PDB file of C-alpha atoms in Angstrom:
ATOM      1  CA  MET A 100     135.947 119.351  89.663  1.00 53.00           C
ATOM      2  CA  SER A 101     134.322 118.603  85.527  1.00 65.00           C
ATOM      3  CA  LEU A 102     131.256 116.492  85.352  1.00 68.00           C
ATOM      4  CA  THR A 103     130.381 114.786  82.424  1.00 73.00           C
ATOM      5  CA  HIS A 104     127.038 115.666  81.176  1.00 76.00           C
ATOM      6  CA  ALA A 105     125.560 112.456  82.108  1.00 73.00           C
ATOM      7  CA  GLN A 106     126.469 112.936  85.878  1.00 73.00           C
ATOM      8  CA  GLU A 107     125.545 116.577  85.759  1.00 78.00           C
ATOM      9  CA  ILE A 108     121.946 115.207  84.467  1.00 78.00           C
ATOM     10  CA  GLU A 109     122.154 112.699  86.894  1.00 76.00           C
ATOM     11  CA  PHE A 110     122.745 115.139  90.060  1.00 79.00           C
ATOM     12  CA  LYS A 111     120.552 117.870  88.755  1.00 82.00           C
ATOM     13  CA  GLU A 112     117.521 115.516  88.815  1.00 78.00           C
ATOM     14  CA  ALA A 113     118.926 114.167  92.338  1.00 77.00           C
ATOM     15  CA  PHE A 114     119.292 117.445  93.579  1.00 81.00           C
ATOM     16  CA  ALA A 115     115.640 118.630  92.406  1.00 81.00           C
ATOM     17  CA  LEU A 116     114.133 115.643  94.640  1.00 77.00           C
ATOM     18  CA  PHE A 117     115.761 117.054  97.758  1.00 79.00           C
ATOM     19  CA  ASP A 118     115.060 120.763  96.624  1.00 80.00           C
ATOM     20  CA  PRO A 119     110.832 120.529  96.086  1.00 73.00           C
ATOM     21  CA  THR A 120     110.293 123.984  96.288  1.00 79.00           C
ATOM     22  CA  ASN A 121     113.678 125.135  93.999  1.00 83.00           C
ATOM     23  CA  SER A 122     114.872 127.049  96.858  1.00 88.00           C
ATOM     24  CA  GLY A 123     118.476 125.862  95.657  1.00 89.00           C
ATOM     25  CA  THR A 124     119.776 124.342  98.368  1.00 90.00           C
ATOM     26  CA  ILE A 125     119.310 121.099 100.405  1.00 87.00           C
ATOM     27  CA  GLN A 126     118.825 120.955 103.970  1.00 84.00           C
ATOM     28  CA  PRO A 127     121.155 118.915 105.995  1.00 84.00           C
ATOM     29  CA  LYS A 128     118.659 116.100 106.699  1.00 83.00           C
ATOM     30  CA  ALA A 129     117.645 115.874 103.108  1.00 79.00           C
ATOM     31  CA  PHE A 130     121.341 115.057 102.302  1.00 79.00           C
ATOM     32  CA  SER A 131     121.541 112.465 104.941  1.00 80.00           C
ATOM     33  CA  ASP A 132     118.150 110.722 103.521  1.00 76.00           C
ATOM     34  CA  PHE A 133     119.729 110.980  99.418  1.00 73.00           C
ATOM     35  CA  LEU A 134     122.729 109.420 100.807  1.00 73.00           C
ATOM     36  CA  ALA A 135     120.584 106.742 102.615  1.00 74.00           C
ATOM     37  CA  LEU A 136     118.707 106.238  99.115  1.00 69.00           C
ATOM     38  CA  LEU A 137     121.839 105.282  97.468  1.00 64.00           C
ATOM     39  CA  ASN A 138     122.201 102.376  99.478  1.00 62.00           C
ATOM     40  CA  ASN A 139     126.347 102.828  98.925  1.00 65.00           C
ATOM     41  CA  PRO A 140     128.242 102.078 102.147  1.00 70.00           C
ATOM     42  CA  GLU A 141     131.871 102.584 100.338  1.00 68.00           C
ATOM     43  CA  LEU A 142     130.553 106.147  99.024  1.00 63.00           C
ATOM     44  CA  THR A 143     128.715 107.264 102.135  1.00 68.00           C
ATOM     45  CA  SER A 144     131.391 105.949 104.545  1.00 72.00           C
ATOM     46  CA  LYS A 145     133.335 108.607 102.610  1.00 70.00           C
ATOM     47  CA  VAL A 146     131.106 111.494 102.826  1.00 73.00           C
ATOM     48  CA  THR A 147     131.145 113.754 105.779  1.00 75.00           C
ATOM     49  CA  LEU A 148     127.378 114.896 106.546  1.00 78.00           C
ATOM     50  CA  PRO A 149     127.111 118.687 106.041  1.00 81.00           C
ATOM     51  CA  THR A 150     125.625 120.811 108.937  1.00 86.00           C
ATOM     52  CA  GLN A 151     124.525 123.679 106.718  1.00 88.00           C
ATOM     53  CA  PRO A 152     122.326 123.736 103.737  1.00 88.00           C
ATOM     54  CA  LEU A 153     123.885 122.805 100.400  1.00 87.00           C
ATOM     55  CA  ASP A 154     123.729 124.762  96.968  1.00 90.00           C
ATOM     56  CA  PHE A 155     123.836 122.440  93.941  1.00 88.00           C
ATOM     57  CA  LYS A 156     127.986 123.521  93.626  1.00 88.00           C
ATOM     58  CA  ALA A 157     128.518 121.464  97.169  1.00 86.00           C
ATOM     59  CA  PHE A 158     125.641 118.755  96.586  1.00 82.00           C
ATOM     60  CA  THR A 159     127.707 117.604  92.946  1.00 81.00           C
ATOM     61  CA  ALA A 160     131.351 118.741  94.961  1.00 79.00           C
ATOM     62  CA  LEU A 161     130.322 116.237  98.019  1.00 74.00           C
ATOM     63  CA  LEU A 162     129.488 113.672  95.376  1.00 69.00           C
ATOM     64  CA  ALA A 163     131.534 113.885  92.341  1.00 66.00           C
ATOM     65  CA  ALA A 164     134.518 113.684  94.181  1.00 63.00           C
ATOM     66  CA  ASN A 165     133.327 109.781  95.343  1.00 59.00           C
ATOM     67  CA  HIS A 166     131.164 108.996  92.524  1.00 55.00           C
ATOM     68  CA  LYS A 167     133.007 106.062  90.717  1.00 53.00           C
ATOM     69  CA  GLY A 168     130.784 105.966  88.037  1.00 50.00           C
ATOM     70  CA  ALA A 169     130.072 102.050  89.036  1.00 46.00           C
ATOM     71  CA  GLU A 170     126.142 103.211  89.626  1.00 53.00           C
ATOM     72  CA  THR A 171     123.523 103.593  86.984  1.00 57.00           C
ATOM     73  CA  SER A 172     120.920 105.839  86.523  1.00 64.00           C
ATOM     74  CA  ASP A 173     118.929 102.710  86.883  1.00 70.00           C
ATOM     75  CA  ASP A 174     120.410 101.556  90.277  1.00 71.00           C
ATOM     76  CA  ALA A 175     119.680 104.764  91.498  1.00 71.00           C
ATOM     77  CA  TYR A 176     116.210 104.934  90.216  1.00 77.00           C
ATOM     78  CA  GLY A 177     115.973 101.326  92.305  1.00 80.00           C
ATOM     79  CA  ALA A 178     117.184 102.166  95.247  1.00 77.00           C
ATOM     80  CA  LEU A 179     114.643 105.133  95.368  1.00 80.00           C
ATOM     81  CA  PHE A 180     111.939 103.163  94.055  1.00 83.00           C
ATOM     82  CA  LYS A 181     112.614 100.335  97.264  1.00 83.00           C
ATOM     83  CA  SER A 182     112.792 102.955  99.755  1.00 81.00           C
ATOM     84  CA  ILE A 183     109.062 104.479  98.708  1.00 84.00           C
ATOM     85  CA  ASN A 184     108.098 100.988  98.343  1.00 85.00           C
ATOM     86  CA  LYS A 185     107.684 100.948 101.959  1.00 83.00           C
ATOM     87  CA  ASP A 186     105.108  97.579 102.094  1.00 87.00           C
ATOM     88  CA  GLY A 187     108.106  95.656 100.067  1.00 87.00           C
ATOM     89  CA  SER A 188     104.958  94.434  97.715  1.00 92.00           C
ATOM     90  CA  GLY A 189     106.843  95.592  94.516  1.00 91.00           C
ATOM     91  CA  ASN A 190     104.598  98.052  93.549  1.00 92.00           C
ATOM     92  CA  VAL A 191     104.361 101.577  94.785  1.00 91.00           C
ATOM     93  CA  SER A 192     101.065 102.874  95.411  1.00 89.00           C
ATOM     94  CA  SER A 193      99.821 106.842  95.048  1.00 88.00           C
ATOM     95  CA  ALA A 194      99.585 106.621  99.002  1.00 88.00           C
ATOM     96  CA  GLU A 195     103.105 105.572  99.088  1.00 87.00           C
ATOM     97  CA  LEU A 196     104.323 107.890  96.409  1.00 85.00           C
ATOM     98  CA  ARG A 197     102.846 110.899  98.069  1.00 83.00           C
ATOM     99  CA  SER A 198     104.028 109.961 101.657  1.00 84.00           C
ATOM    100  CA  ALA A 199     107.960 109.970  99.887  1.00 81.00           C
ATOM    101  CA  LEU A 200     107.719 113.180  98.117  1.00 77.00           C
ATOM    102  CA  GLN A 201     106.100 114.935 101.871  1.00 78.00           C
ATOM    103  CA  HIS A 202     108.850 113.267 103.206  1.00 74.00           C
ATOM    104  CA  PHE A 203     111.161 115.183 100.826  1.00 69.00           C
ATOM    105  CA  GLY A 204     109.521 118.197 101.938  1.00 69.00           C
ATOM    106  CA  ASN A 205     107.503 118.270  98.419  1.00 67.00           C
ATOM    107  CA  ASN A 206     103.836 119.323  99.811  1.00 70.00           C
ATOM    108  CA  ALA A 207     103.160 121.229  96.722  1.00 72.00           C
ATOM    109  CA  LEU A 208     101.656 118.416  94.473  1.00 74.00           C
ATOM    110  CA  SER A 209      97.744 117.605  95.502  1.00 83.00           C
ATOM    111  CA  GLU A 210      96.177 114.301  96.073  1.00 86.00           C
ATOM    112  CA  ALA A 211      94.854 114.058  92.342  1.00 88.00           C
ATOM    113  CA  ASP A 212      98.379 115.364  91.356  1.00 84.00           C
ATOM    114  CA  VAL A 213      99.946 112.139  92.480  1.00 84.00           C
ATOM    115  CA  ASP A 214      97.159 110.391  91.366  1.00 87.00           C
ATOM    116  CA  GLU A 215      97.626 111.380  87.853  1.00 86.00           C
ATOM    117  CA  ILE A 216     101.399 110.847  88.207  1.00 83.00           C
ATOM    118  CA  VAL A 217     100.591 107.012  89.119  1.00 86.00           C
ATOM    119  CA  HIS A 218      97.967 107.005  86.073  1.00 88.00           C
ATOM    120  CA  GLU A 219     100.371 108.110  83.005  1.00 85.00           C
ATOM    121  CA  ALA A 220     102.910 105.487  84.926  1.00 85.00           C
ATOM    122  CA  ASP A 221     100.853 103.262  85.247  1.00 88.00           C
ATOM    123  CA  VAL A 222     101.018 101.146  81.991  1.00 86.00           C
ATOM    124  CA  SER A 223      99.332  97.927  83.691  1.00 88.00           C
ATOM    125  CA  GLY A 224      96.402  99.721  84.707  1.00 89.00           C
ATOM    126  CA  ASP A 225      96.356  98.303  88.154  1.00 90.00           C
ATOM    127  CA  GLY A 226      96.480 101.344  89.847  1.00 89.00           C
ATOM    128  CA  ARG A 227     100.202 101.013  91.100  1.00 91.00           C
ATOM    129  CA  ILE A 228     103.680 101.604  89.627  1.00 92.00           C
ATOM    130  CA  CYS A 229     105.910  98.455  89.393  1.00 91.00           C
ATOM    131  CA  LEU A 230     109.843  99.123  88.923  1.00 90.00           C
ATOM    132  CA  GLU A 231     109.779  98.663  85.347  1.00 89.00           C
ATOM    133  CA  GLU A 232     106.826 101.361  84.762  1.00 87.00           C
ATOM    134  CA  PHE A 233     108.979 103.685  87.444  1.00 85.00           C
ATOM    135  CA  LEU A 234     111.869 102.885  85.580  1.00 84.00           C
ATOM    136  CA  LYS A 235     110.658 103.938  82.026  1.00 84.00           C
ATOM    137  CA  ILE A 236     109.366 107.247  83.574  1.00 79.00           C
ATOM    138  CA  MET A 237     112.345 108.139  85.245  1.00 78.00           C
ATOM    139  CA  GLN A 238     114.464 107.647  81.815  1.00 76.00           C
ATOM    140  CA  LYS A 239     111.674 109.982  80.207  1.00 76.00           C
ATOM    141  CA  SER A 240     112.404 112.486  82.701  1.00 70.00           C
ATOM    142  CA  GLU A 241     116.239 111.751  81.887  1.00 68.00           C
ATOM    143  CA  LYS A 242     115.724 112.241  78.207  1.00 68.00           C
ATOM    144  CA  LYS A 243     113.613 115.885  79.091  1.00 67.00           C
ATOM    145  CA  LEU A 244     116.405 117.277  80.933  1.00 60.00           C
ATOM    146  CA  ARG A 245     118.697 116.185  77.933  1.00 61.00           C
ATOM    147  CA  GLY A 246     116.605 117.719  75.725  1.00 67.00           C
ATOM    148  CA  GLU A 247     116.236 114.742  73.704  1.00 65.00           C
ATOM    149  CA  HIS A 248     113.250 114.071  71.574  1.00 62.00           C
ATOM    150  CA  ILE A 249     110.621 112.111  73.672  1.00 58.00           C
ATOM    151  CA  VAL A 250     108.615 109.619  71.781  1.00 57.00           C
TER     152      VAL A 250
END
């Protein structure tokens, strides 16, 4: 299996979201949650859910075998944003972001850390992150992973 550079970056980002402790594995429940976030019934119906933790190689093998490249990073980030935005307001609060991070096992960030993430992403200054702001911060993160200069 050969991934494009862009796919490898996307898969690493996705893997990191569900491996917040950097253990090198994703638990089966977290992988199931990841598939649900993709909101792609065609893909999820083809993937057999693992019963054991997945390392990055197994994770990419499962996804790459079924990845058609139709979904862009922005599509995936939009689905992620929608899943975080529990109240459906179109804006993510610190509390919603903190809850999502904890759901995926990331308990390392303090309330102040999450507030700082929201503050940095919140261009409008309303204390919440809208989809456009979320996409910008995720695109910036992608560029960092690719080693591109960030302005």
